Amino acid sequence: MLGKLSRIVPSIQRACKNLPFRRKNSKKGKKSFPLLSLPSLVLEKVFNQTDAIDLLNLTACSKNAGGAVKITSKRNSAKTCLLHLRYPRPSITISFHGFRKNLVWMFDKEEKLTKKHVQEDKTLSGYLFNTYREKKKTRHVMCRNENVREGFIKILDHFLQIFTVPIQIVVEPNLGDLMTLFNHPLLLRCSELELTRGYKQYHFGRDELNAICKKIHVKDRFRVDVDTGSTNLRQIFFVENFSICNANWMCSHDLLNLDCRTAKFKRHAFKIDEIEDYALKWLSKPHKPKLERMEFAWDPLEEVWFDKLKTMEWDKTRRSKCCMKNELLTSGTYDCSAAFDFIRKDGLLASIGVVDDVGGSILLFHVWHDRFPTKTQQDLLQKKLADLYIELPEINQLYGVGSVAEQALQNPKLSIERFQELLNETYTHRMALFNSSPELEYWYGFHNQILNVMKDIRFLTLARMSAVKIALKTRMYIYQMQRKVHTRQFTLRNTRGSLVQDLATTTKMT
């Protein structure tokens, strides 16, 4: 044990030199290591290198072990805590930064246990959980407790005591008894809330929507991917980013009252003059630089004309041709060369116009906080690509077949053309052998996501090189003009000096 810990923390041998070892079995001569007796800083480094499921199991050993994990792991925050509320199988997924894999806790008492399952009883925070898992999936814990609502709150409270993490909630319709979860204080605040139709494509009832949105406070993002009819979703007036499927209940007054960073309307009744009024309001408020993006689903045959808004056509020296799509909603870029530009008093540039999107067209209102944002976007995409490559081995393990091509696709040095060729060959081969399946489609979709990010990085690299060339040409042109001006001034000075000298000579002769 001490040898393993020394590889994690090089100074642990010196820190643990005077710690007593306790003999566990005198016949075999095995010794137990007093882990909880380590200094707090050393213990924190040890827990930082420990897998999440091992930390969870450690909290079930004793109160002292649970207390030590809770104290030290507060400084080691996880990435997100995703609550997927669907009846009758709600789940909690904790995702992490770095090497740690996702920890999944799901309530499922209907699956039949076989030889591939391992049953375990865990006592966490004084509550007994009857759990099981597959032998190969150690990070996927299934719970068979009868009282799902009580067990869900207990394990969520336990996770939040271990990990400092923002909560994201995904809700499917027809929750049944799980609706009462939104009355608990733990679910009154979240960073993101998403209402989705799920696999069975149910629709939310008015009572369900009221119960969900009445008390909960969403901080960063609110997304509705299901038709909510004429129900007023007042949460959009208090959230930073939102996307709603049906905004027909909104009027022009509601649009003018929005104070958000990004917004997307998939179905709405706004006219071009109402959107123009919102743009004029944005022009008159130079002290509010908050807005970044608004997207309205739009008929490409409908012409866009502005009566009051004074606009300009796109100029490549004024801003970039393309802008990134909203990172919270989707990935990729929009071609804004056909959009119209206008500038606010504080110098902030905005564009409005119809652009092509997947499945149709949208009316885009984009504010250029960075007029040539290729470098910032490229950094974000590089980070996203690195995260996807970290997750790729686990995706291949869960949804792949262990082929050589799958291993080759994990190489981050592959070119885009080679990656796409290998991906298509592997997909076609698996389709011919095993036919289509949800696992194959998920595997193919994940690899396509990597491919799209790689293409976006290449596009932005080329766009940045083009912008640099334009800047260099502009600078060279300015330099040449300045040289011409200086040469002309020098010639005029010399001519003036010659004239003065000739005049003085003529005066003396006279």
Coordinates of C-alpha atoms in Angstrom, one line a residue:
M1 CA 0.0 0.0 0.0
L2 CA 2.8 2.4 0.9
G3 CA 4.6 1.7 -2.3
K4 CA 1.5 2.6 -4.4
L5 CA 1.0 5.8 -2.4
S6 CA 4.6 6.8 -2.8
R7 CA 4.0 6.8 -6.6
I8 CA 1.2 9.2 -6.1
V9 CA 2.9 11.5 -3.5
P10 CA 6.7 11.3 -3.7
S11 CA 7.1 12.8 -0.2
I12 CA 4.8 10.3 1.5
Q13 CA 7.6 8.0 2.6
R14 CA 9.0 10.8 4.7
A15 CA 5.6 12.0 5.9
C16 CA 4.6 8.5 7.0
K17 CA 7.9 7.4 8.5
N18 CA 6.7 7.6 12.1
L19 CA 3.2 6.2 11.5
P20 CA 2.6 2.9 13.3
F21 CA 1.5 -0.1 11.2
R22 CA -1.2 -2.3 12.6
R23 CA -1.0 -6.1 12.1
K24 CA -4.1 -7.5 10.5
N25 CA -3.3 -11.2 10.3
S26 CA -0.4 -12.5 12.4
K27 CA -0.3 -15.8 10.5
K28 CA 0.2 -14.4 7.1
G29 CA 2.1 -11.4 8.4
K30 CA 0.0 -8.8 6.5
K31 CA -0.1 -5.3 7.8
S32 CA -2.8 -2.6 7.4
F33 CA -1.9 0.9 6.5
P34 CA -3.3 3.7 8.8
L35 CA -4.6 5.8 5.9
L36 CA -6.6 8.2 8.0
S37 CA -3.6 9.0 10.2
L38 CA -1.9 10.7 7.3
P39 CA -1.4 14.5 7.5
S40 CA -4.2 16.4 6.0
L41 CA -2.2 17.8 3.0
V42 CA -0.9 14.3 2.2
L43 CA -4.3 12.8 2.5
E44 CA -5.8 15.4 0.2
K45 CA -3.2 14.5 -2.5
V46 CA -4.0 10.8 -2.0
F47 CA -7.7 11.4 -2.4
N48 CA -7.1 13.6 -5.5
Q49 CA -5.6 10.6 -7.2
T50 CA -8.3 8.2 -6.1
D51 CA -11.1 7.1 -8.4
A52 CA -14.6 8.4 -7.5
I53 CA -16.2 5.0 -6.9
D54 CA -13.4 4.2 -4.4
L55 CA -14.0 7.5 -2.6
L56 CA -17.7 6.6 -2.4
N57 CA -17.0 3.1 -1.0
L58 CA -14.6 4.6 1.5
T59 CA -17.3 6.8 2.9
A60 CA -19.3 3.7 3.5
C61 CA -16.6 2.1 5.7
S62 CA -16.9 4.2 8.8
K63 CA -17.9 7.7 10.0
N64 CA -14.3 8.7 10.4
A65 CA -13.5 7.7 6.8
G66 CA -16.6 9.4 5.5
G67 CA -15.7 12.6 7.4
A68 CA -12.1 12.6 6.1
V69 CA -13.3 12.2 2.5
K70 CA -15.9 15.0 2.9
I71 CA -13.4 17.4 4.4
T72 CA -10.6 16.9 1.9
S73 CA -12.7 16.4 -1.3
K74 CA -14.4 19.8 -0.8
R75 CA -11.2 21.3 -2.2
N76 CA -11.3 18.8 -5.1
S77 CA -14.4 19.9 -7.0
A78 CA -16.1 17.7 -9.6
K79 CA -17.3 19.1 -12.9
T80 CA -21.0 18.6 -12.9
C81 CA -23.8 16.7 -11.1
L82 CA -26.4 15.7 -13.7
L83 CA -29.8 14.7 -12.3
H84 CA -31.8 12.8 -15.0
L85 CA -35.4 12.6 -13.7
R86 CA -37.4 10.0 -15.6
Y87 CA -40.0 7.6 -14.2
P88 CA -39.3 5.1 -12.9
R89 CA -35.5 5.1 -13.3
P90 CA -34.0 8.4 -12.2
S91 CA -30.2 8.7 -12.1
I92 CA -27.4 10.8 -10.9
T93 CA -24.1 11.3 -12.9
I94 CA -21.1 12.9 -11.4
S95 CA -18.5 14.0 -14.0
F96 CA -15.0 15.1 -13.2
H97 CA -12.0 17.0 -14.6
G98 CA -8.9 15.2 -15.6
F99 CA -8.4 11.4 -15.3
R100 CA -11.5 10.5 -13.3
K101 CA -14.4 8.7 -15.1
N102 CA -18.0 9.5 -14.6
L103 CA -19.8 8.0 -11.6
V104 CA -23.3 6.9 -12.3
W105 CA -26.0 6.0 -9.7
M106 CA -29.3 4.8 -11.1
F107 CA -32.5 3.5 -9.4
D108 CA -33.6 0.4 -11.2
K109 CA -35.4 -2.4 -9.3
E110 CA -36.9 -4.1 -12.3
E111 CA -33.8 -5.6 -13.9
K112 CA -33.3 -9.3 -13.3
L113 CA -30.0 -10.2 -11.6
T114 CA -27.7 -12.7 -13.3
K115 CA -24.3 -14.1 -12.7
K116 CA -22.7 -11.0 -14.3
H117 CA -24.1 -8.8 -11.4
V118 CA -22.5 -8.3 -8.0
Q119 CA -24.9 -7.4 -5.1
E120 CA -23.7 -4.9 -2.4
D121 CA -25.3 -3.2 0.5
K122 CA -24.0 0.3 1.2
T123 CA -24.7 2.4 4.3
L124 CA -24.2 6.1 3.3
S125 CA -25.0 8.9 5.7
G126 CA -26.9 6.4 7.9
Y127 CA -29.2 5.2 5.1
L128 CA -29.1 1.6 3.8
F129 CA -28.9 1.2 0.0
N130 CA -29.5 -2.2 -1.7
T131 CA -27.2 -1.9 -4.7
Y132 CA -25.9 -4.1 -7.5
R133 CA -23.6 -3.6 -10.5
E134 CA -22.1 -5.5 -13.4
K135 CA -18.7 -6.9 -12.8
K136 CA -17.1 -5.0 -15.6
K137 CA -18.8 -1.7 -14.9
T138 CA -17.6 -0.7 -11.5
R139 CA -18.6 3.0 -11.9
H140 CA -22.3 2.2 -12.7
V141 CA -24.1 1.6 -9.4
M142 CA -27.7 0.4 -9.6
C143 CA -30.0 0.8 -6.6
R144 CA -33.0 -1.5 -5.8
N145 CA -34.5 0.5 -2.9
E146 CA -38.3 0.5 -3.0
N147 CA -38.7 4.1 -1.9
V148 CA -37.1 5.8 -4.9
R149 CA -38.0 9.4 -3.8
E150 CA -36.4 9.1 -0.3
G151 CA -33.4 7.2 -1.6
F152 CA -32.8 9.7 -4.4
I153 CA -32.7 12.6 -1.9
K154 CA -30.4 10.7 0.5
I155 CA -27.8 9.8 -2.1
L156 CA -27.9 13.3 -3.7
D157 CA -27.3 14.8 -0.3
H158 CA -24.4 12.4 0.2
F159 CA -22.8 13.3 -3.1
L160 CA -23.1 17.0 -2.5
Q161 CA -21.4 16.6 0.8
I162 CA -18.5 14.8 -0.9
F163 CA -18.2 16.9 -4.1
T164 CA -18.5 20.7 -4.5
V165 CA -20.3 20.7 -7.8
P166 CA -23.1 22.6 -9.7
I167 CA -26.3 20.8 -10.3
Q168 CA -27.8 20.2 -13.8
I169 CA -31.3 18.8 -14.1
V170 CA -32.8 17.0 -17.1
V171 CA -36.5 16.2 -16.8
E172 CA -38.7 13.9 -18.9
P173 CA -42.5 14.1 -19.0
N174 CA -44.9 11.9 -17.0
L175 CA -42.8 11.8 -13.8
G176 CA -45.6 10.5 -11.5
D177 CA -44.5 10.4 -7.9
L178 CA -41.1 11.9 -8.7
M179 CA -42.8 15.3 -9.1
T180 CA -42.6 15.8 -5.3
L181 CA -38.8 16.0 -5.6
F182 CA -39.1 19.6 -6.7
N183 CA -40.4 20.5 -3.3
H184 CA -37.1 19.5 -1.6
P185 CA -34.6 22.3 -0.8
L186 CA -31.8 20.5 -2.7
L187 CA -33.7 20.9 -6.0
L188 CA -34.7 24.6 -5.5
R189 CA -31.5 25.9 -7.2
C190 CA -29.6 24.6 -10.2
S191 CA -27.1 25.8 -12.8
E192 CA -29.0 24.3 -15.8
L193 CA -32.5 22.9 -16.4
E194 CA -33.6 21.0 -19.5
L195 CA -37.1 19.8 -20.3
T196 CA -37.0 17.0 -22.9
R197 CA -39.5 14.7 -24.5
G198 CA -37.6 11.5 -23.8
Y199 CA -37.7 8.3 -25.7
K200 CA -41.5 7.9 -25.5
Q201 CA -42.2 11.4 -26.7
Y202 CA -44.7 12.4 -24.0
H203 CA -45.7 16.0 -23.5
F204 CA -45.6 17.9 -20.3
G205 CA -49.0 18.8 -18.7
R206 CA -49.7 22.2 -17.4
D207 CA -49.6 21.0 -13.8
E208 CA -46.2 19.3 -14.4
L209 CA -44.7 22.5 -15.8
N210 CA -46.1 24.6 -13.0
A211 CA -44.7 22.2 -10.4
I212 CA -41.3 22.2 -12.0
C213 CA -40.9 25.9 -12.8
K214 CA -42.8 27.4 -9.9
K215 CA -40.1 27.3 -7.2
I216 CA -36.8 26.3 -8.9
H217 CA -34.2 29.0 -9.6
V218 CA -32.1 28.4 -12.7
K219 CA -28.8 30.3 -12.8
D220 CA -27.1 29.7 -16.2
R221 CA -29.1 27.8 -18.7
F222 CA -32.8 26.9 -19.4
R223 CA -33.6 24.6 -22.3
V224 CA -37.0 23.3 -23.5
D225 CA -36.9 20.8 -26.3
V226 CA -40.6 19.8 -26.0
D227 CA -43.7 21.7 -27.1
T228 CA -45.2 23.4 -24.0
G229 CA -48.2 24.9 -25.8
S230 CA -49.4 28.2 -24.5
T231 CA -47.8 27.8 -21.0
N232 CA -45.9 30.9 -19.9
L233 CA -42.3 30.0 -19.0
R234 CA -41.4 33.0 -16.9
Q235 CA -38.0 31.4 -16.1
I236 CA -36.5 32.9 -19.3
F237 CA -36.7 36.4 -17.8
F238 CA -34.3 35.5 -15.0
V239 CA -31.8 33.2 -16.7
E240 CA -28.6 34.0 -18.6
N241 CA -29.0 31.5 -21.5
F242 CA -32.2 29.8 -22.8
S243 CA -33.6 27.9 -25.7
I244 CA -37.4 27.2 -26.0
C245 CA -39.3 25.2 -28.5
N246 CA -42.5 27.2 -28.4
A247 CA -42.5 30.9 -27.8
N248 CA -45.9 31.7 -29.4
W249 CA -47.1 32.9 -26.0
M250 CA -44.6 35.8 -26.0
C251 CA -45.5 39.2 -27.3
S252 CA -43.3 42.2 -28.4
H253 CA -43.4 43.5 -24.8
D254 CA -42.0 40.2 -23.5
L255 CA -39.2 40.4 -26.1
L256 CA -38.2 43.9 -25.1
N257 CA -38.1 42.9 -21.4
L258 CA -35.5 40.1 -22.0
D259 CA -32.1 40.6 -20.3
C260 CA -30.0 37.6 -21.3
R261 CA -26.8 36.6 -22.9
T262 CA -28.1 34.1 -25.5
A263 CA -31.5 33.1 -26.6
K264 CA -33.0 30.7 -29.2
F265 CA -36.6 30.6 -30.3
K266 CA -37.6 27.5 -32.4
R267 CA -41.2 28.6 -32.8
H268 CA -42.5 32.1 -32.3
A269 CA -44.8 34.8 -33.7
F270 CA -42.3 37.7 -33.8
K271 CA -42.3 40.0 -36.9
I272 CA -39.3 41.7 -38.4
D273 CA -40.4 45.1 -37.1
E274 CA -40.6 43.7 -33.5
I275 CA -37.1 42.3 -33.8
E276 CA -36.0 45.7 -35.2
D277 CA -37.4 47.4 -32.2
Y278 CA -35.4 45.1 -29.9
A279 CA -32.2 46.0 -32.0
L280 CA -33.0 49.7 -31.6
K281 CA -33.4 49.3 -27.9
W282 CA -30.0 47.6 -27.8
L283 CA -28.5 50.5 -29.7
S284 CA -29.9 53.0 -27.1
K285 CA -28.4 51.1 -24.1
P286 CA -24.6 51.4 -24.3
H287 CA -24.2 50.6 -20.7
K288 CA -25.6 47.0 -21.2
P289 CA -23.0 44.9 -23.0
K290 CA -24.5 41.7 -21.8
L291 CA -26.2 40.4 -25.0
E292 CA -24.2 38.0 -27.1
R293 CA -26.7 36.2 -29.4
M294 CA -30.3 35.8 -30.4
E295 CA -31.6 33.2 -32.8
F296 CA -35.1 33.1 -34.3
A297 CA -36.3 30.3 -36.6
W298 CA -37.0 32.0 -39.9
D299 CA -38.5 31.3 -43.3
P300 CA -35.7 31.7 -45.9
L301 CA -38.2 33.1 -48.5
E302 CA -39.2 35.9 -46.2
E303 CA -37.3 39.1 -47.0
V304 CA -35.6 41.1 -44.3
W305 CA -36.0 44.9 -44.5
F306 CA -35.4 47.5 -41.8
D307 CA -37.2 50.9 -41.9
K308 CA -35.5 52.5 -38.8
L309 CA -32.3 50.6 -38.3
K310 CA -29.3 52.1 -40.3
T311 CA -27.2 49.1 -41.4
M312 CA -24.0 48.5 -43.4
E313 CA -22.9 45.6 -45.6
W314 CA -20.2 43.2 -44.4
D315 CA -16.6 44.5 -44.7
K316 CA -13.8 42.0 -44.1
T317 CA -11.7 44.6 -42.5
R318 CA -14.4 45.4 -39.9
R319 CA -15.2 41.9 -38.6
S320 CA -14.8 38.2 -39.3
K321 CA -16.9 36.5 -41.9
C322 CA -18.1 33.7 -39.6
C323 CA -19.1 33.5 -35.9
M324 CA -19.2 30.5 -33.6
K325 CA -22.6 28.9 -32.8
N326 CA -23.7 29.1 -29.3
E327 CA -21.5 26.7 -27.3
L328 CA -24.3 25.9 -24.9
L329 CA -26.7 24.9 -27.7
T330 CA -24.6 23.4 -30.5
S331 CA -21.2 23.5 -32.1
G332 CA -20.0 24.8 -35.5
T333 CA -20.0 28.2 -37.2
Y334 CA -22.4 30.5 -39.0
D335 CA -21.6 32.3 -42.2
C336 CA -22.5 36.0 -41.5
S337 CA -21.2 37.5 -44.8
A338 CA -24.8 38.3 -45.8
A339 CA -25.8 39.8 -42.5
F340 CA -26.2 43.6 -42.0
D341 CA -23.9 45.5 -39.5
F342 CA -24.6 48.4 -37.2
I343 CA -22.5 50.1 -34.5
R344 CA -23.5 51.4 -31.1
K345 CA -22.2 54.6 -29.6
D346 CA -19.7 52.7 -27.4
G347 CA -18.2 51.1 -30.5
L348 CA -19.8 47.7 -30.1
L349 CA -20.6 46.1 -33.4
A350 CA -23.7 43.9 -34.1
S351 CA -25.0 41.9 -37.1
I352 CA -28.5 40.9 -38.0
G353 CA -29.6 38.7 -41.0
V354 CA -30.7 35.3 -42.2
V355 CA -28.1 32.5 -42.1
D356 CA -28.3 28.8 -42.9
D357 CA -28.6 26.3 -40.1
V358 CA -29.1 22.6 -39.8
G359 CA -32.6 21.8 -40.8
G360 CA -33.5 25.3 -42.0
S361 CA -32.7 29.0 -41.6
I362 CA -32.6 31.4 -38.7
L363 CA -32.6 35.1 -38.2
L364 CA -29.4 35.8 -36.3
F365 CA -28.8 38.8 -34.1
H366 CA -25.1 38.5 -33.1
V367 CA -23.1 41.0 -31.0
W368 CA -19.4 41.0 -31.9
H369 CA -17.7 41.4 -28.5
D370 CA -14.6 40.2 -30.4
R371 CA -14.7 41.2 -34.0
F372 CA -12.0 38.7 -35.0
P373 CA -12.6 35.9 -32.5
T374 CA -10.8 33.1 -34.2
K375 CA -8.1 32.7 -31.6
T376 CA -10.6 32.5 -28.7
Q377 CA -12.8 30.1 -30.5
Q378 CA -9.8 28.0 -31.5
D379 CA -8.7 27.7 -27.9
L380 CA -12.2 26.6 -26.8
L381 CA -12.4 24.0 -29.6
Q382 CA -8.9 22.7 -28.8
K383 CA -10.0 22.2 -25.2
K384 CA -13.2 20.5 -26.3
L385 CA -11.3 18.2 -28.6
A386 CA -8.9 17.2 -25.8
D387 CA -11.9 16.4 -23.5
L388 CA -13.5 14.2 -26.2
Y389 CA -10.3 12.3 -26.8
I390 CA -10.0 11.6 -23.0
E391 CA -13.6 10.2 -23.1
L392 CA -13.0 8.2 -26.3
P393 CA -11.4 5.0 -24.8
E394 CA -14.4 4.6 -22.5
I395 CA -16.9 5.1 -25.4
N396 CA -15.0 2.4 -27.4
Q397 CA -15.1 0.1 -24.4
L398 CA -18.8 0.5 -23.8
Y399 CA -20.1 0.8 -27.3
G400 CA -17.3 -0.6 -29.5
V401 CA -16.4 -4.1 -30.6
G402 CA -12.6 -3.9 -29.8
S403 CA -11.4 -3.7 -33.4
V404 CA -8.0 -2.5 -34.6
A405 CA -9.7 0.5 -36.4
E406 CA -11.3 1.6 -33.1
Q407 CA -7.9 1.7 -31.5
A408 CA -6.5 3.6 -34.4
L409 CA -9.2 6.3 -34.1
Q410 CA -8.0 7.1 -30.6
N411 CA -4.8 8.5 -32.1
P412 CA -5.1 12.4 -31.8
K413 CA -2.4 12.8 -34.5
L414 CA -4.6 11.4 -37.3
S415 CA -5.5 13.9 -40.1
I416 CA -9.1 14.8 -40.7
E417 CA -9.2 12.9 -44.0
R418 CA -7.7 9.7 -42.4
F419 CA -10.0 9.9 -39.4
Q420 CA -13.1 10.3 -41.6
E421 CA -11.9 7.4 -43.8
L422 CA -11.4 5.1 -40.9
L423 CA -14.7 6.1 -39.3
N424 CA -16.7 5.4 -42.4
E425 CA -15.0 2.1 -43.0
T426 CA -15.5 0.9 -39.4
Y427 CA -19.1 2.0 -39.4
T428 CA -19.9 0.2 -42.7
H429 CA -18.1 -3.0 -41.5
R430 CA -20.0 -3.1 -38.2
M431 CA -23.3 -2.4 -40.0
A432 CA -22.7 -5.3 -42.3
L433 CA -21.8 -7.7 -39.5
F434 CA -24.2 -6.7 -36.7
N435 CA -26.9 -4.4 -38.4
S436 CA -27.9 -1.1 -36.9
S437 CA -28.2 -0.7 -33.1
P438 CA -28.5 2.1 -30.6
E439 CA -24.9 1.3 -29.4
L440 CA -23.6 1.6 -33.0
E441 CA -25.4 4.9 -33.6
Y442 CA -24.2 6.4 -30.3
W443 CA -20.6 5.3 -31.1
Y444 CA -20.8 6.8 -34.6
G445 CA -22.4 10.0 -33.4
F446 CA -19.6 10.5 -30.8
H447 CA -16.9 10.1 -33.4
N448 CA -18.7 12.4 -35.8
Q449 CA -18.7 15.0 -33.0
I450 CA -14.9 14.7 -32.8
L451 CA -14.7 15.0 -36.6
N452 CA -16.8 18.2 -36.6
V453 CA -14.6 19.8 -34.0
M454 CA -11.5 19.0 -36.0
K455 CA -13.0 20.6 -39.1
D456 CA -14.0 23.7 -37.2
I457 CA -10.4 24.0 -35.9
R458 CA -9.1 23.8 -39.4
F459 CA -11.5 26.4 -40.7
L460 CA -10.7 28.8 -37.9
T461 CA -7.0 28.3 -38.5
L462 CA -7.3 29.2 -42.1
A463 CA -9.6 32.1 -41.3
R464 CA -7.0 33.4 -38.8
M465 CA -4.2 33.1 -41.3
S466 CA -6.4 35.0 -43.8
A467 CA -7.1 37.8 -41.2
V468 CA -3.3 38.0 -40.5
K469 CA -2.6 38.4 -44.2
I470 CA -5.3 41.1 -44.5
A471 CA -3.8 43.0 -41.5
L472 CA -0.3 42.7 -43.0
K473 CA -1.5 44.0 -46.4
T474 CA -3.3 46.9 -44.7
R475 CA -0.2 47.7 -42.6
M476 CA 2.0 47.6 -45.7
Y477 CA -0.4 49.9 -47.6
I478 CA -0.4 52.4 -44.7
Y479 CA 3.4 52.3 -44.6
Q480 CA 3.7 52.9 -48.3
M481 CA 1.2 55.8 -48.1
Q482 CA 3.2 57.3 -45.2
R483 CA 6.4 57.0 -47.2
K484 CA 4.8 58.8 -50.2
V485 CA 3.7 61.6 -47.9
H486 CA 7.1 62.0 -46.3
T487 CA 8.8 61.9 -49.8
R488 CA 6.4 64.6 -51.0
Q489 CA 7.0 66.7 -47.9
F490 CA 10.8 66.4 -48.3
T491 CA 10.6 67.4 -52.0
L492 CA 8.5 70.4 -51.1
R493 CA 11.0 71.5 -48.4
N494 CA 13.9 71.1 -50.8
T495 CA 12.1 73.1 -53.5
R496 CA 11.2 75.8 -51.0
G497 CA 14.8 76.0 -49.8
S498 CA 16.1 76.3 -53.4
L499 CA 13.6 79.1 -54.1
V500 CA 14.6 81.0 -51.0
Q501 CA 18.3 80.7 -51.9
D502 CA 17.8 81.9 -55.4
L503 CA 15.7 84.8 -54.2
A504 CA 18.5 85.8 -51.7
T505 CA 21.2 85.6 -54.5
T506 CA 19.1 87.7 -56.8
T507 CA 18.6 90.3 -54.0
K508 CA 22.4 90.6 -53.4
M509 CA 23.1 91.0 -57.1
T510 CA 20.5 93.7 -57.3

